[in-house]
Amino acid sequence: MFRKYYIVAISAIVGLCFAIGGSFFSQVNAQQSPRIPTVNTNQANAVDLAFVNEAAQFGLANIMLGEMALQKSTNPSVQKFAQAEIAEQQNVKQQLTRIAPQLQVTLPTAPGPKYQALMQRFSQLSGTQFDTAYLDEGGINAHLEAASLYQREAAFGRNPSLLTVANQGLPIINQHFTIASSLTSYRFAQVPRRYNEASAPTAPSAQ
């Protein structure tokens, strides 16, 4: 009888030890297990910060050029292109306005000197001269520049929100570039829809 109680007591002690030991090892394993790093949506590198500033200035300039085109041009195709460009850049502006405070960045409120000089030159043009200059600068050159800017962010940026802006913007840049190309008979390699996406290059030519 005493042997029976002795065995029961030993079993209880062993069970308690396993319970305590299991709890102890669970805590140790929890402490030693590496934590999965979380992505900080506020993180940004130098490429991100440059993108915010340059994309904001680019957008302001193209909105102003588009508004100028709506006032000066009588060509329906040019006006339609200008309206699409304004809508594109206003959307980007809204996104950057939302993201900038998270990065503690102040967005520019006016285009840089390069764009101001361009608008000054455009203000002196009218008729077909204005249409040609607007499509060449605001259509072709601007979107080649935008493609380079957005592709650089998509390739080397780190902030998830800005990467989304860049990758969503590239298809629109490609679309507007294609429209401007058709209006000016300009041909060049297509802008990839996303970074590292293959595109079929064509021989460059301009008329």
XYZ file of N, CA and C in Angstrom:
621
model
N 0.826 -1.202 0.000
C 0.000 0.000 0.000
C 0.861 1.254 0.000
N 1.901 1.214 0.915
C 2.813 2.356 0.931
C 3.533 2.503 -0.396
N 3.807 1.363 -1.011
C 4.495 1.400 -2.304
C 3.628 2.081 -3.359
N 2.299 1.828 -3.274
C 1.374 2.427 -4.235
C 1.380 3.943 -4.094
N 1.292 4.429 -2.830
C 1.312 5.879 -2.605
C 2.638 6.486 -3.028
N 3.706 5.719 -2.816
C 5.039 6.201 -3.166
C 5.150 6.406 -4.682
N 4.628 5.444 -5.436
C 4.672 5.539 -6.904
C 3.830 6.710 -7.392
N 2.644 6.869 -6.782
C 1.769 7.981 -7.168
C 2.445 9.312 -6.883
N 3.117 9.413 -5.730
C 3.799 10.657 -5.357
C 4.933 10.959 -6.314
N 5.718 9.937 -6.645
C 6.821 10.122 -7.588
C 6.291 10.577 -8.946
N 5.195 9.966 -9.393
C 4.612 10.332 -10.691
C 4.156 11.783 -10.693
N 3.573 12.219 -9.583
C 3.107 13.601 -9.493
C 4.270 14.570 -9.539
N 5.362 14.230 -8.833
C 6.543 15.096 -8.818
C 7.158 15.191 -10.204
N 7.270 14.050 -10.883
C 7.829 14.034 -12.234
C 6.969 14.862 -13.186
N 5.652 14.706 -13.067
C 4.747 15.483 -13.914
C 4.890 16.969 -13.675
N 5.038 17.350 -12.392
C 5.219 18.757 -12.066
C 6.514 19.292 -12.649
N 7.568 18.482 -12.587
C 8.856 18.898 -13.145
C 8.761 19.127 -14.647
N 8.074 18.213 -15.334
C 7.902 18.385 -16.779
C 7.098 19.647 -17.093
N 6.081 19.897 -16.272
C 5.263 21.088 -16.503
C 6.081 22.350 -16.316
N 6.869 22.393 -15.212
C 7.706 23.559 -14.945
C 8.787 23.680 -16.000
N 9.397 22.528 -16.314
C 10.459 22.537 -17.317
C 9.957 22.969 -18.673
N 8.758 22.483 -19.041
C 8.192 22.860 -20.328
C 7.938 24.349 -20.408
N 7.416 24.907 -19.301
C 7.171 26.339 -19.269
C 8.467 27.118 -19.366
N 9.496 26.624 -18.666
C 10.789 27.303 -18.667
C 11.404 27.307 -20.064
N 11.410 26.105 -20.691
C 12.007 26.015 -22.022
C 11.202 26.795 -23.060
N 9.894 26.896 -22.859
C 9.089 27.695 -23.777
C 9.490 29.152 -23.707
N 9.744 29.637 -22.465
C 10.173 31.019 -22.306
C 11.548 31.241 -22.906
N 12.461 30.271 -22.691
C 13.808 30.391 -23.238
C 13.771 30.415 -24.751
N 12.973 29.498 -25.337
C 12.873 29.449 -26.792
C 12.271 30.736 -27.350
N 11.291 31.278 -26.603
C 10.677 32.517 -27.061
C 11.675 33.656 -27.058
N 12.565 33.638 -26.026
C 13.564 34.690 -25.946
C 14.642 34.527 -27.005
N 14.989 33.270 -27.316
C 16.068 33.014 -28.250
C 15.613 33.046 -29.704
N 14.312 32.831 -29.957
C 13.819 32.808 -31.333
C 13.931 34.196 -31.939
N 14.492 34.290 -33.129
C 14.636 35.609 -33.761
C 13.285 36.195 -34.127
N 13.120 37.480 -33.898
C 11.884 38.152 -34.241
C 11.879 38.510 -35.725
N 10.718 38.345 -36.329
C 10.589 38.695 -37.741
C 10.565 40.211 -37.849
N 11.488 40.807 -38.598
C 11.529 42.267 -38.682
C 10.292 42.821 -39.369
N 9.769 43.906 -38.830
C 8.615 44.562 -39.430
C 9.077 45.690 -40.341
N 8.306 45.927 -41.381
C 8.653 46.972 -42.341
C 8.118 48.304 -41.843
N 8.975 49.249 -41.687
C 8.585 50.595 -41.280
C 8.177 51.386 -42.515
N 6.885 51.722 -42.568
C 6.390 52.423 -43.756
C 6.942 53.836 -43.857
N 7.552 54.335 -42.777
C 8.109 55.684 -42.806
C 9.557 55.702 -43.276
N 10.154 54.536 -43.470
C 11.561 54.494 -43.842
C 11.750 55.039 -45.257
N 12.868 55.704 -45.470
C 13.155 56.273 -46.787
C 14.656 56.423 -46.932
N 15.140 56.197 -48.142
C 16.561 56.423 -48.408
C 16.715 57.683 -49.258
N 17.929 57.946 -49.682
C 18.202 59.172 -50.434
C 17.444 59.206 -51.757
N 17.291 58.047 -52.388
C 16.556 57.982 -53.659
C 15.090 58.353 -53.443
N 14.504 57.854 -52.352
C 13.117 58.186 -52.028
C 12.935 59.690 -51.849
N 13.824 60.296 -51.069
C 13.702 61.727 -50.773
C 13.873 62.568 -52.036
N 14.799 62.157 -52.893
C 14.984 62.872 -54.158
C 13.752 62.711 -55.044
N 13.169 61.520 -55.036
C 11.988 61.255 -55.853
C 10.820 62.135 -55.426
N 10.609 62.247 -54.123
C 9.509 63.076 -53.626
C 9.650 64.507 -54.132
N 10.828 65.068 -53.998
C 11.053 66.457 -54.396
C 10.939 66.644 -55.912
N 11.594 65.765 -56.666
C 11.603 65.912 -58.124
C 10.235 65.615 -58.730
N 9.565 64.580 -58.222
C 8.242 64.243 -58.753
C 7.235 65.341 -58.438
N 7.371 65.958 -57.266
C 6.460 67.044 -56.898
C 6.664 68.255 -57.806
N 7.925 68.639 -58.039
C 8.201 69.770 -58.925
C 7.762 69.470 -60.356
N 8.055 68.260 -60.795
C 7.655 67.839 -62.137
C 6.140 67.930 -62.289
N 5.421 67.459 -61.270
C 3.963 67.487 -61.322
C 3.402 68.893 -61.357
N 3.932 69.767 -60.505
C 3.470 71.157 -60.494
C 3.668 71.814 -61.860
N 4.840 71.588 -62.440
C 5.147 72.188 -63.736
C 4.210 71.683 -64.821
N 3.948 70.387 -64.834
C 3.111 69.827 -65.891
C 1.643 70.176 -65.718
N 1.213 70.382 -64.482
C -0.147 70.882 -64.267
C -0.274 72.294 -64.831
N 0.712 73.139 -64.544
C 0.683 74.519 -65.034
C 0.791 74.577 -66.556
N 1.637 73.714 -67.133
C 1.753 73.673 -68.594
C 0.456 73.182 -69.229
N -0.171 72.195 -68.586
C -1.441 71.692 -69.098
C -2.525 72.751 -69.059
N -2.574 73.508 -67.969
C -3.559 74.589 -67.869
C -3.293 75.665 -68.920
N -2.018 75.924 -69.188
C -1.660 76.891 -70.229
C -2.112 76.381 -71.599
N -1.970 75.072 -71.816
C -2.385 74.485 -73.091
C -3.890 74.600 -73.283
N -4.651 74.431 -72.209
C -6.105 74.558 -72.313
C -6.508 75.980 -72.676
N -5.722 76.952 -72.274
C -6.024 78.350 -72.571
C -5.558 78.759 -73.969
N -4.394 78.265 -74.373
C -3.765 78.740 -75.602
C -4.113 77.914 -76.840
N -4.292 76.624 -76.681
C -4.471 75.759 -77.845
C -5.936 75.681 -78.268
N -6.139 75.587 -79.565
C -7.477 75.360 -80.111
C -7.579 73.973 -80.746
N -6.498 73.201 -80.620
C -6.462 71.849 -81.178
C -7.104 70.877 -80.185
N -8.199 70.197 -80.564
C -8.885 69.293 -79.639
C -7.979 68.183 -79.099
N -7.084 67.667 -79.941
C -6.185 66.599 -79.501
C -5.205 67.102 -78.447
N -4.705 68.304 -78.640
C -3.780 68.895 -77.668
C -4.504 69.173 -76.358
N -5.725 69.679 -76.438
C -6.500 69.958 -75.232
C -6.824 68.673 -74.470
N -7.164 67.628 -75.206
C -7.461 66.348 -74.566
C -6.224 65.792 -73.873
N -5.072 65.920 -74.523
C -3.821 65.458 -73.922
C -3.513 66.265 -72.661
N -3.719 67.577 -72.731
C -3.450 68.439 -71.576
C -4.343 68.067 -70.398
N -5.608 67.777 -70.665
C -6.525 67.384 -69.594
C -6.086 66.078 -68.936
N -5.645 65.122 -69.760
C -5.166 63.847 -69.218
C -3.912 64.042 -68.380
N -3.039 64.941 -68.834
C -1.799 65.207 -68.105
C -2.085 65.877 -66.764
N -3.008 66.817 -66.754
C -3.387 67.479 -65.504
C -3.951 66.465 -64.513
N -4.844 65.593 -64.996
C -5.443 64.579 -64.124
C -4.381 63.646 -63.556
N -3.421 63.250 -64.400
C -2.338 62.363 -63.953
C -1.539 63.008 -62.829
N -1.126 64.249 -63.040
C -0.252 64.908 -62.074
C -0.992 65.322 -60.810
N -2.273 65.615 -60.908
C -3.049 65.915 -59.708
C -3.181 64.678 -58.830
N -3.316 63.523 -59.461
C -3.380 62.276 -58.703
C -2.060 62.009 -57.982
N -0.944 62.215 -58.678
C 0.370 62.036 -58.053
C 0.553 63.033 -56.914
N 0.115 64.261 -57.133
C 0.235 65.298 -56.101
C -0.517 64.894 -54.837
N -1.712 64.341 -55.001
C -2.493 63.897 -53.846
C -1.771 62.791 -53.081
N -1.182 61.859 -53.810
C -0.462 60.768 -53.156
C 0.768 61.284 -52.410
N 1.530 62.165 -53.044
C 2.729 62.703 -52.397
C 2.365 63.560 -51.190
N 1.258 64.285 -51.278
C 0.800 65.098 -50.147
C 0.460 64.222 -48.952
N -0.068 63.040 -49.210
C -0.391 62.110 -48.124
C 0.861 61.458 -47.547
N 1.847 61.167 -48.393
C 3.042 60.434 -47.961
C 4.066 61.348 -47.289
N 4.199 62.569 -47.775
C 5.261 63.477 -47.318
C 5.313 63.665 -45.800
N 4.182 63.881 -45.106
C 4.261 64.056 -43.650
C 4.818 62.832 -42.923
N 4.574 61.650 -43.453
C 5.109 60.431 -42.845
C 6.626 60.409 -42.909
N 7.183 61.054 -43.924
C 8.635 61.096 -44.106
C 9.245 62.376 -43.548
N 8.379 63.226 -42.967
C 8.821 64.523 -42.440
C 9.477 65.362 -43.545
N 8.826 65.352 -44.699
C 9.315 66.086 -45.866
C 8.310 67.177 -46.221
N 8.815 68.355 -46.549
C 7.967 69.451 -47.012
C 8.014 69.504 -48.536
N 6.868 69.381 -49.154
C 6.812 69.383 -50.613
C 7.018 70.793 -51.159
N 7.656 70.908 -52.321
C 7.807 72.231 -52.953
C 6.443 72.780 -53.346
N 6.315 74.075 -53.286
C 5.047 74.725 -53.632
C 5.089 75.388 -55.000
N 6.237 75.352 -55.648
C 6.384 75.956 -56.980
C 7.419 75.161 -57.765
N 7.306 75.145 -59.080
C 8.310 74.454 -59.905
C 9.673 75.119 -59.775
N 10.720 74.354 -60.050
C 12.074 74.879 -59.995
C 12.373 75.819 -61.152
N 13.556 76.441 -61.142
C 13.942 77.417 -62.176
C 13.862 76.865 -63.596
N 14.219 75.594 -63.767
C 14.181 75.000 -65.105
C 12.771 75.042 -65.684
N 11.794 74.680 -64.865
C 10.410 74.663 -65.329
C 9.855 76.074 -65.487
N 10.259 76.978 -64.625
C 9.792 78.358 -64.732
C 10.277 79.006 -66.031
N 11.522 78.702 -66.403
C 12.055 79.227 -67.666
C 11.279 78.660 -68.848
N 10.907 77.383 -68.754
C 10.143 76.742 -69.821
C 8.772 77.391 -69.965
N 8.116 77.644 -68.845
C 6.790 78.265 -68.896
C 6.863 79.701 -69.407
N 7.938 80.387 -69.080
C 8.125 81.734 -69.593
C 8.236 81.723 -71.116
N 8.952 80.736 -71.635
C 9.096 80.620 -73.096
C 7.764 80.261 -73.741
N 7.018 79.346 -73.102
C 5.731 78.926 -73.654
C 4.717 80.065 -73.653
N 4.819 80.951 -72.676
C 3.861 82.056 -72.579
C 3.963 82.999 -73.769
N 5.081 82.952 -74.477
C 5.296 83.833 -75.624
C 4.877 83.186 -76.946
N 4.432 81.931 -76.878
C 4.037 81.211 -78.090
C 2.522 81.164 -78.214
N 2.057 80.906 -79.428
C 0.624 80.772 -79.670
C 0.404 79.907 -80.907
N -0.837 79.488 -81.100
C -1.197 78.727 -82.289
C -0.449 77.408 -82.405
N -0.101 77.074 -83.652
C 0.581 75.804 -83.898
C 1.987 75.775 -83.291
N 2.608 76.949 -83.145
C 3.924 76.986 -82.501
C 3.828 76.513 -81.055
N 2.786 76.965 -80.383
C 2.591 76.513 -79.005
C 2.291 75.022 -78.969
N 1.394 74.566 -79.831
C 1.025 73.147 -79.846
C 2.253 72.264 -80.043
N 3.083 72.633 -81.006
C 4.281 71.841 -81.294
C 5.233 71.834 -80.106
N 5.462 73.010 -79.529
C 6.378 73.102 -78.388
C 5.834 72.339 -77.185
N 4.524 72.439 -76.962
C 3.923 71.758 -75.807
C 4.012 70.247 -75.944
N 3.722 69.735 -77.126
C 3.782 68.285 -77.322
C 5.218 67.770 -77.269
N 6.144 68.571 -77.790
C 7.548 68.160 -77.745
C 8.081 68.155 -76.310
N 7.800 69.244 -75.579
C 8.342 69.367 -74.226
C 7.461 68.670 -73.188
N 6.171 69.020 -73.180
C 5.263 68.444 -72.190
C 4.846 67.023 -72.499
N 4.979 66.641 -73.763
C 4.588 65.288 -74.148
C 5.753 64.331 -74.243
N 6.707 64.613 -75.137
C 7.830 63.700 -75.379
C 8.899 63.820 -74.296
N 9.537 64.984 -74.226
C 10.670 65.144 -73.307
C 10.273 64.956 -71.846
N 9.120 65.501 -71.473
C 8.690 65.398 -70.082
C 8.470 63.950 -69.669
N 7.917 63.148 -70.567
C 7.625 61.768 -70.188
C 8.849 60.862 -70.289
N 9.805 61.218 -71.127
C 11.086 60.507 -71.084
C 11.788 60.790 -69.758
N 11.729 62.043 -69.328
C 12.316 62.421 -68.045
C 11.580 61.742 -66.892
N 10.247 61.718 -66.981
C 9.449 61.075 -65.934
C 9.735 59.582 -65.863
N 9.906 58.951 -67.025
C 10.212 57.519 -67.046
C 11.510 57.234 -66.313
N 12.521 58.054 -66.556
C 13.808 57.881 -65.878
C 13.668 58.075 -64.372
N 12.924 59.103 -63.976
C 12.724 59.402 -62.558
C 11.988 58.273 -61.848
N 10.908 57.799 -62.444
C 10.080 56.772 -61.813
C 10.776 55.410 -61.824
N 11.508 55.117 -62.881
C 12.236 53.849 -62.929
C 13.355 53.816 -61.892
N 13.999 54.956 -61.666
C 15.050 55.011 -60.646
C 14.468 54.745 -59.261
N 13.306 55.333 -58.992
C 12.656 55.087 -57.703
C 12.239 53.626 -57.572
N 11.656 53.073 -58.641
C 11.206 51.679 -58.602
C 12.368 50.715 -58.398
N 13.540 51.076 -58.914
C 14.700 50.185 -58.821
C 15.452 50.335 -57.510
N 15.595 51.556 -57.022
C 16.495 51.802 -55.896
C 15.816 52.411 -54.675
N 14.534 52.740 -54.779
C 13.824 53.285 -53.628
C 13.553 52.213 -52.587
N 13.171 52.655 -51.380
C 12.925 51.714 -50.292
C 11.546 51.883 -49.675
N 10.990 53.085 -49.716
C 9.709 53.325 -49.067
C 8.576 52.641 -49.834
N 7.789 51.783 -49.182
C 6.741 51.029 -49.889
C 5.718 51.919 -50.585
N 5.327 53.011 -49.935
C 4.318 53.894 -50.528
C 4.842 54.570 -51.788
N 6.096 55.000 -51.751
C 6.680 55.650 -52.924
C 6.933 54.651 -54.043
N 7.277 53.421 -53.679
C 7.445 52.383 -54.700
C 6.123 52.128 -55.418
N 5.032 52.181 -54.668
C 3.715 52.019 -55.278
C 3.417 53.163 -56.239
N 3.731 54.387 -55.823
C 3.528 55.548 -56.695
C 4.310 55.377 -57.995
N 5.565 54.949 -57.867
C 6.419 54.800 -59.048
C 5.899 53.713 -59.983
N 5.585 52.555 -59.435
C 5.167 51.434 -60.280
C 3.774 51.638 -60.871
N 2.913 52.350 -60.155
C 1.601 52.668 -60.724
C 1.699 53.779 -61.763
N 2.695 54.646 -61.608
C 2.834 55.761 -62.534
C 3.425 55.384 -63.873
N 4.266 54.360 -63.904
C 4.951 53.995 -65.146
C 4.000 53.631 -66.294
N 2.925 52.862 -66.058
C 2.013 52.577 -67.176
C 1.350 53.836 -67.732
N 1.037 54.794 -66.848
C 0.411 56.038 -67.301
C 1.409 56.873 -68.089
N 2.644 56.901 -67.610
C 3.701 57.610 -68.338
C 3.853 57.022 -69.737
N 3.845 55.709 -69.814
C 3.959 55.032 -71.108
C 2.788 55.383 -72.025
N 1.593 55.400 -71.439
C 0.399 55.713 -72.230
C 0.454 57.138 -72.775
N 0.801 58.085 -71.919
C 0.857 59.483 -72.361
C 1.998 59.715 -73.352
N 3.100 59.017 -73.139
C 4.207 59.121 -74.089
C 3.785 58.601 -75.463
N 3.044 57.503 -75.469
C 2.577 56.922 -76.729
C 1.636 57.878 -77.457
N 0.745 58.526 -76.705
C -0.181 59.493 -77.310
C 0.586 60.670 -77.901
N 1.529 61.204 -77.120
C 2.331 62.331 -77.612
C 3.130 61.932 -78.843
N 3.621 60.699 -78.856
C 4.377 60.211 -80.012
C 3.513 60.189 -81.261
N 2.261 59.750 -81.102
C 1.364 59.685 -82.256
C 0.996 61.079 -82.761
N 0.938 62.045 -81.859
C 0.582 63.410 -82.252
C 1.748 64.158 -82.884
N 2.960 63.694 -82.618
C 4.147 64.384 -83.146
C 4.924 63.529 -84.141
N 4.421 62.324 -84.445
C 5.120 61.380 -85.327
C 6.493 61.012 -84.780
N 6.614 61.019 -83.463
C 7.883 60.688 -82.806
C 7.881 59.208 -82.474
N 9.028 58.557 -82.659
C 9.131 57.135 -82.357
C 10.343 56.891 -81.475
N 10.127 56.093 -80.442
C 11.234 55.759 -79.538
C 10.878 54.468 -78.827
N 11.858 53.908 -78.099
C 11.591 52.681 -77.347
C 10.503 52.937 -76.316
N 9.555 52.017 -76.188
C 8.465 52.182 -75.241
C 8.975 52.130 -73.808
N 8.296 52.860 -72.954
C 8.621 52.855 -71.529
C 8.055 51.583 -70.908
N 8.843 50.805 -70.173
C 8.306 49.612 -69.515
C 7.197 49.979 -68.546
N 6.197 49.116 -68.442
C 5.091 49.381 -67.525
C 5.549 49.303 -66.071
N 6.498 48.424 -65.797
C 7.052 48.313 -64.453
C 8.557 48.138 -64.584
N 9.246 48.382 -63.502
C 10.700 48.225 -63.511
C 11.062 46.790 -63.871
N 12.058 46.621 -64.716
C 12.577 45.326 -65.150
C 11.629 44.579 -66.081
N 10.567 45.223 -66.534
C 9.683 44.573 -67.497
C 10.224 44.820 -68.896
N 10.338 43.765 -69.659
C 10.921 43.886 -70.996
C 10.004 44.686 -71.907
N 10.600 45.428 -72.803
C 9.836 46.151 -73.816
C 10.541 45.972 -75.149
N 9.767 46.067 -76.193
C 10.331 45.871 -77.525
C 10.860 47.193 -78.044
N 12.185 47.366 -78.128
C 12.735 48.643 -78.597
C 12.509 48.829 -80.084
N 12.341 50.079 -80.455
C 12.208 50.405 -81.868
C 13.260 51.432 -82.223
N 13.574 51.521 -83.498
C 14.601 52.467 -83.928
C 14.105 53.885 -83.724
N 14.869 54.732 -83.022
C 14.418 56.104 -82.776
C 14.438 56.931 -84.046
N 13.412 57.732 -84.201
C 13.363 58.663 -85.315
C 12.447 59.799 -84.932
N 12.702 60.930 -85.443
C 11.851 62.084 -85.153
C 11.677 62.884 -86.425
N 10.499 63.468 -86.546
C 10.223 64.295 -87.716
C 9.943 65.716 -87.258
